[in-house]
mmCIF file of C-alpha atoms in Angstrom:
data_model
loop_
_atom_site.group_PDB
_atom_site.id
_atom_site.type_symbol
_atom_site.label_atom_id
_atom_site.label_comp_id
_atom_site.label_asym_id
_atom_site.label_seq_id
_atom_site.Cartn_x
_atom_site.Cartn_y
_atom_site.Cartn_z
ATOM 1 C CA MET K 145 -32.742 -52.498 -22.510
ATOM 2 C CA THR K 146 -29.152 -53.219 -22.891
ATOM 3 C CA GLY K 147 -26.907 -55.456 -20.790
ATOM 4 C CA GLY K 148 -29.000 -55.650 -17.853
ATOM 5 C CA THR K 149 -29.573 -52.018 -17.036
ATOM 6 C CA ARG K 150 -32.725 -50.878 -15.665
ATOM 7 C CA ASP K 151 -34.426 -47.591 -15.786
ATOM 8 C CA ASP K 152 -34.558 -46.094 -12.389
ATOM 9 C CA THR K 153 -35.856 -42.876 -13.357
ATOM 10 C CA ALA K 154 -39.361 -43.300 -11.988
ATOM 11 C CA ASP K 155 -37.912 -43.305 -8.404
ATOM 12 C CA ILE K 156 -35.349 -40.483 -8.882
ATOM 13 C CA GLU K 157 -36.337 -37.007 -8.120
ATOM 14 C CA PRO K 158 -34.813 -34.369 -10.674
ATOM 15 C CA ARG K 159 -32.839 -32.602 -8.013
ATOM 16 C CA GLN K 160 -30.806 -36.162 -7.532
ATOM 17 C CA LEU K 161 -30.428 -36.062 -11.252
ATOM 18 C CA GLN K 162 -28.949 -32.668 -11.122
ATOM 19 C CA GLN K 163 -26.713 -33.577 -8.288
ATOM 20 C CA LEU K 164 -25.326 -36.543 -10.251
ATOM 21 C CA MET K 165 -24.848 -34.065 -13.059
ATOM 22 C CA LEU K 166 -22.777 -31.693 -10.924
ATOM 23 C CA ARG K 167 -20.635 -34.474 -10.018
ATOM 24 C CA VAL K 168 -20.185 -35.812 -13.491
ATOM 25 C CA ALA K 169 -19.247 -32.142 -14.214
ATOM 26 C CA ALA K 170 -16.669 -32.408 -11.684
ATOM 27 C CA GLU K 171 -15.224 -35.621 -13.567
ATOM 28 C CA ASP K 172 -16.680 -38.198 -10.749
ATOM 29 C CA SER K 173 -16.752 -41.302 -12.797
ATOM 30 C CA SER K 174 -18.871 -43.133 -10.237
ATOM 31 C CA ALA K 175 -21.450 -40.170 -10.877
ATOM 32 C CA LEU K 176 -21.376 -41.144 -14.529
ATOM 33 C CA ALA K 177 -22.078 -44.875 -13.699
ATOM 34 C CA GLU K 178 -24.901 -43.971 -11.406
ATOM 35 C CA LEU K 179 -26.370 -41.540 -13.946
ATOM 36 C CA TYR K 180 -25.892 -44.361 -16.567
ATOM 37 C CA LYS K 181 -27.888 -46.856 -14.384
ATOM 38 C CA ARG K 182 -30.613 -44.505 -13.685
ATOM 39 C CA THR K 183 -31.179 -43.081 -17.161
ATOM 40 C CA SER K 184 -29.977 -45.430 -19.750
ATOM 41 C CA GLY K 185 -33.238 -47.316 -20.009
ATOM 42 C CA ARG K 186 -35.009 -44.357 -21.055
ATOM 43 C CA LEU K 187 -32.316 -43.131 -23.478
ATOM 44 C CA PHE K 188 -32.141 -46.621 -24.803
ATOM 45 C CA GLY K 189 -35.695 -46.566 -25.670
ATOM 46 C CA ILE K 190 -35.448 -43.306 -27.407
ATOM 47 C CA CYS K 191 -32.407 -44.521 -29.568
ATOM 48 C CA VAL K 192 -34.199 -47.906 -30.464
ATOM 49 C CA SER K 193 -37.660 -46.139 -31.484
ATOM 50 C CA MET K 194 -35.639 -43.977 -33.979
ATOM 51 C CA LEU K 195 -33.181 -46.486 -35.267
ATOM 52 C CA ARG K 196 -35.304 -49.568 -35.049
ATOM 53 C CA SER K 197 -32.017 -51.434 -34.495
ATOM 54 C CA GLU K 198 -30.780 -52.376 -30.874
ATOM 55 C CA SER K 199 -27.249 -52.776 -31.967
ATOM 56 C CA ASP K 200 -27.316 -49.444 -33.465
ATOM 57 C CA ALA K 201 -29.063 -48.090 -30.494
ATOM 58 C CA GLU K 202 -26.316 -49.539 -28.125
ATOM 59 C CA ASP K 203 -23.626 -47.732 -30.252
ATOM 60 C CA VAL K 204 -25.499 -44.494 -30.125
ATOM 61 C CA LEU K 205 -26.116 -44.969 -26.469
ATOM 62 C CA GLN K 206 -22.102 -45.501 -25.726
ATOM 63 C CA ASP K 207 -21.942 -41.867 -27.900
ATOM 64 C CA VAL K 208 -24.567 -40.409 -25.598
ATOM 65 C CA TYR K 209 -22.891 -41.053 -22.411
ATOM 66 C CA THR K 210 -19.343 -40.162 -23.704
ATOM 67 C CA SER K 211 -20.896 -36.773 -24.721
ATOM 68 C CA VAL K 212 -22.620 -36.304 -21.411
ATOM 69 C CA TRP K 213 -19.163 -36.897 -19.945
ATOM 70 C CA ARG K 214 -17.323 -34.324 -22.255
ATOM 71 C CA ARG K 215 -20.275 -31.776 -22.024
ATOM 72 C CA ALA K 216 -21.533 -32.013 -18.429
ATOM 73 C CA ARG K 217 -20.124 -28.624 -17.696
ATOM 74 C CA GLN K 218 -22.284 -27.194 -20.280
ATOM 75 C CA TYR K 219 -25.493 -28.458 -18.700
ATOM 76 C CA ASP K 220 -27.659 -25.530 -17.455
ATOM 77 C CA PRO K 221 -30.429 -26.646 -14.942
ATOM 78 C CA ALA K 222 -32.267 -23.435 -15.756
ATOM 79 C CA LYS K 223 -32.953 -24.494 -19.414
ATOM 80 C CA ALA K 224 -33.958 -28.098 -19.197
ATOM 81 C CA GLY K 225 -33.895 -31.105 -16.767
ATOM 82 C CA VAL K 226 -31.047 -33.508 -16.798
ATOM 83 C CA LEU K 227 -33.226 -36.327 -18.301
ATOM 84 C CA ASN K 228 -34.559 -33.905 -21.106
ATOM 85 C CA TRP K 229 -30.977 -32.712 -21.925
ATOM 86 C CA MET K 230 -29.777 -36.018 -22.283
ATOM 87 C CA ALA K 231 -32.674 -37.019 -24.456
ATOM 88 C CA VAL K 232 -31.752 -34.091 -26.737
ATOM 89 C CA ILE K 233 -28.550 -35.601 -27.223
ATOM 90 C CA ALA K 234 -29.655 -39.106 -27.952
ATOM 91 C CA ARG K 235 -32.221 -37.776 -30.312
ATOM 92 C CA ASN K 236 -29.631 -35.788 -32.147
ATOM 93 C CA ARG K 237 -27.088 -38.677 -31.973
ATOM 94 C CA SER K 238 -29.688 -40.929 -33.333
ATOM 95 C CA ILE K 239 -30.306 -38.677 -36.102
ATOM 96 C CA ASP K 240 -26.587 -38.312 -37.011
ATOM 97 C CA GLN K 241 -26.713 -42.161 -37.231
ATOM 98 C CA LEU K 242 -29.608 -42.283 -39.455
ATOM 99 C CA ARG K 243 -28.063 -39.656 -41.761
ATOM 100 C CA GLY K 244 -24.756 -41.902 -41.933
ATOM 101 C CA ARG K 245 -26.927 -44.729 -43.035
ATOM 102 C CA ARG K 246 -28.178 -42.721 -45.653
ATOM 103 C CA ALA K 247 -24.769 -41.394 -46.783
ATOM 104 C CA SER K 248 -23.518 -44.799 -47.218
ATOM 105 C CA ALA K 249 -26.300 -46.133 -49.733
ATOM 106 C CA PRO K 250 -24.987 -46.363 -53.263
ATOM 107 C CA ILE K 251 -25.505 -43.734 -55.612
ATOM 108 C CA ASP K 252 -27.611 -45.950 -58.122
ATOM 109 C CA GLU K 253 -30.157 -45.965 -55.485
ATOM 110 C CA ALA K 254 -30.724 -42.499 -55.184
ATOM 111 C CA GLY K 255 -33.834 -41.138 -57.325
ATOM 112 C CA GLU K 256 -33.686 -38.404 -59.792
ATOM 113 C CA VAL K 257 -34.377 -34.965 -58.232
ATOM 114 C CA ALA K 258 -35.832 -32.321 -60.325
ATOM 115 C CA ASP K 259 -34.265 -28.849 -60.129
ATOM 116 C CA ASP K 260 -36.815 -26.137 -60.518
ATOM 117 C CA ALA K 261 -34.300 -23.412 -60.446
ATOM 118 C CA PRO K 262 -33.594 -21.605 -63.610
ATOM 119 C CA SER K 263 -30.608 -22.745 -65.549
ATOM 120 C CA ALA K 264 -27.736 -20.533 -65.951
ATOM 121 C CA PHE K 265 -28.637 -20.022 -69.637
ATOM 122 C CA ASP K 266 -32.129 -19.158 -68.714
ATOM 123 C CA LEU K 267 -31.044 -16.317 -66.183
ATOM 124 C CA VAL K 268 -28.576 -15.141 -68.894
ATOM 125 C CA GLU K 269 -31.176 -14.978 -71.382
ATOM 126 C CA ALA K 270 -33.831 -13.389 -69.182
ATOM 127 C CA ALA K 271 -31.034 -10.767 -68.035
ATOM 128 C CA ASP K 272 -30.593 -9.982 -71.825
ATOM 129 C CA ASP K 273 -34.429 -9.685 -72.286
ATOM 130 C CA ARG K 274 -34.433 -7.140 -69.475
ATOM 131 C CA ARG K 275 -31.603 -4.991 -70.899
ATOM 132 C CA ARG K 276 -33.333 -5.270 -74.295
ATOM 133 C CA LEU K 277 -36.727 -4.136 -73.028
ATOM 134 C CA ALA K 278 -35.146 -1.240 -70.884
ATOM 135 C CA GLY K 279 -33.232 -0.207 -74.122
ATOM 136 C CA CYS K 280 -36.614 0.043 -76.037
ATOM 137 C CA LEU K 281 -38.434 1.731 -73.319
ATOM 138 C CA GLU K 282 -35.768 4.573 -73.620
ATOM 139 C CA GLU K 283 -36.604 4.951 -77.149
ATOM 140 C CA LEU K 284 -40.226 5.921 -76.329
ATOM 141 C CA ASP K 285 -41.302 9.694 -75.816
ATOM 142 C CA GLU K 286 -41.366 10.438 -71.989
ATOM 143 C CA THR K 287 -45.254 10.302 -71.656
ATOM 144 C CA PRO K 288 -45.949 6.862 -73.186
ATOM 145 C CA ARG K 289 -43.030 5.421 -71.413
ATOM 146 C CA ARG K 290 -43.957 6.866 -67.882
ATOM 147 C CA ALA K 291 -47.559 5.505 -68.609
ATOM 148 C CA ILE K 292 -46.414 1.945 -69.769
ATOM 149 C CA ARG K 293 -44.061 1.750 -66.748
ATOM 150 C CA THR K 294 -46.730 2.800 -64.204
ATOM 151 C CA ALA K 295 -49.232 0.589 -65.614
ATOM 152 C CA PHE K 296 -47.137 -2.557 -65.669
ATOM 153 C CA PHE K 297 -44.843 -2.120 -62.883
ATOM 154 C CA GLU K 298 -47.232 -0.307 -60.351
ATOM 155 C CA GLY K 299 -50.555 -2.021 -61.424
ATOM 156 C CA LEU K 300 -52.455 0.894 -62.135
ATOM 157 C CA SER K 301 -55.536 0.776 -64.340
ATOM 158 C CA TYR K 302 -55.990 2.989 -67.660
ATOM 159 C CA ALA K 303 -58.709 4.820 -65.601
ATOM 160 C CA GLU K 304 -56.164 5.646 -62.719
ATOM 161 C CA LEU K 305 -53.443 6.545 -65.162
ATOM 162 C CA ALA K 306 -55.619 8.861 -67.017
ATOM 163 C CA SER K 307 -56.867 10.516 -63.796
ATOM 164 C CA ARG K 308 -53.382 10.846 -62.455
ATOM 165 C CA GLU K 309 -52.098 12.504 -65.797
ATOM 166 C CA ALA K 310 -55.206 14.628 -65.919
ATOM 167 C CA VAL K 311 -56.018 13.425 -69.737
ATOM 168 C CA PRO K 312 -59.019 11.574 -71.059
ATOM 169 C CA LEU K 313 -59.573 7.741 -70.780
ATOM 170 C CA GLY K 314 -59.046 7.419 -74.518
ATOM 171 C CA THR K 315 -55.938 9.360 -74.728
ATOM 172 C CA MET K 316 -54.272 7.211 -72.076
ATOM 173 C CA LYS K 317 -55.348 4.092 -73.966
ATOM 174 C CA SER K 318 -53.915 5.683 -77.095
ATOM 175 C CA TRP K 319 -50.477 6.475 -75.618
ATOM 176 C CA ILE K 320 -50.096 3.046 -74.213
ATOM 177 C CA ARG K 321 -51.376 1.145 -77.196
ATOM 178 C CA ARG K 322 -48.897 3.327 -79.491
ATOM 179 C CA GLY K 323 -46.234 2.633 -76.933
ATOM 180 C CA LEU K 324 -46.771 -1.134 -76.870
ATOM 181 C CA LEU K 325 -46.610 -1.055 -80.574
ATOM 182 C CA ARG K 326 -43.243 0.741 -80.798
ATOM 183 C CA LEU K 327 -41.759 -1.567 -77.823
ATOM 184 C CA ARG K 328 -42.870 -4.698 -79.925
ATOM 185 C CA GLY K 329 -41.174 -3.290 -83.186
ATOM 186 C CA CYS K 330 -37.992 -2.522 -81.227
ATOM 187 C CA LEU K 331 -37.902 -6.002 -79.445
ATOM 188 C CA ASP K 332 -38.487 -7.843 -82.882
ATOM 189 C CA ARG K 333 -35.483 -6.188 -84.292
#
């Protein structure tokens, strides 16, 4: 605990905390002092457990009560109890403090992070490949083009395609095989 404060949350009812918060919202500084007296021990514990530093926790705790003073009018008893609302503020301020610590580390200490996203070159190359494939597909006759698109883009089997087109299975396989050979020849140019 900081500076001789004590945690009186065990002997205060939530209704009393709400009354104090209403007074803080009305800019009653004595209510803020009483709220601090009754809740600072618990909030300090939250800050210390997250920050692992009493001096950092004291700094954050001061920010918490400054924030409570400024935001007391925003407190809604229907959404959370006073102590829970203040605990969320303490937690968020502690996280902000931790982020600040990380941001201040030298860049040399940062590990390399792999970027799994495709490079701009890969994206342009893939787009070019799609354009070439679409152009080559257009060079095919309508029947093999439709069969290839349906097989590869809709995932139908040769048997399903043959049934759909009302042709023998061997005919469907021939259409697709010849169409794929023409596509390969077109793409190799």
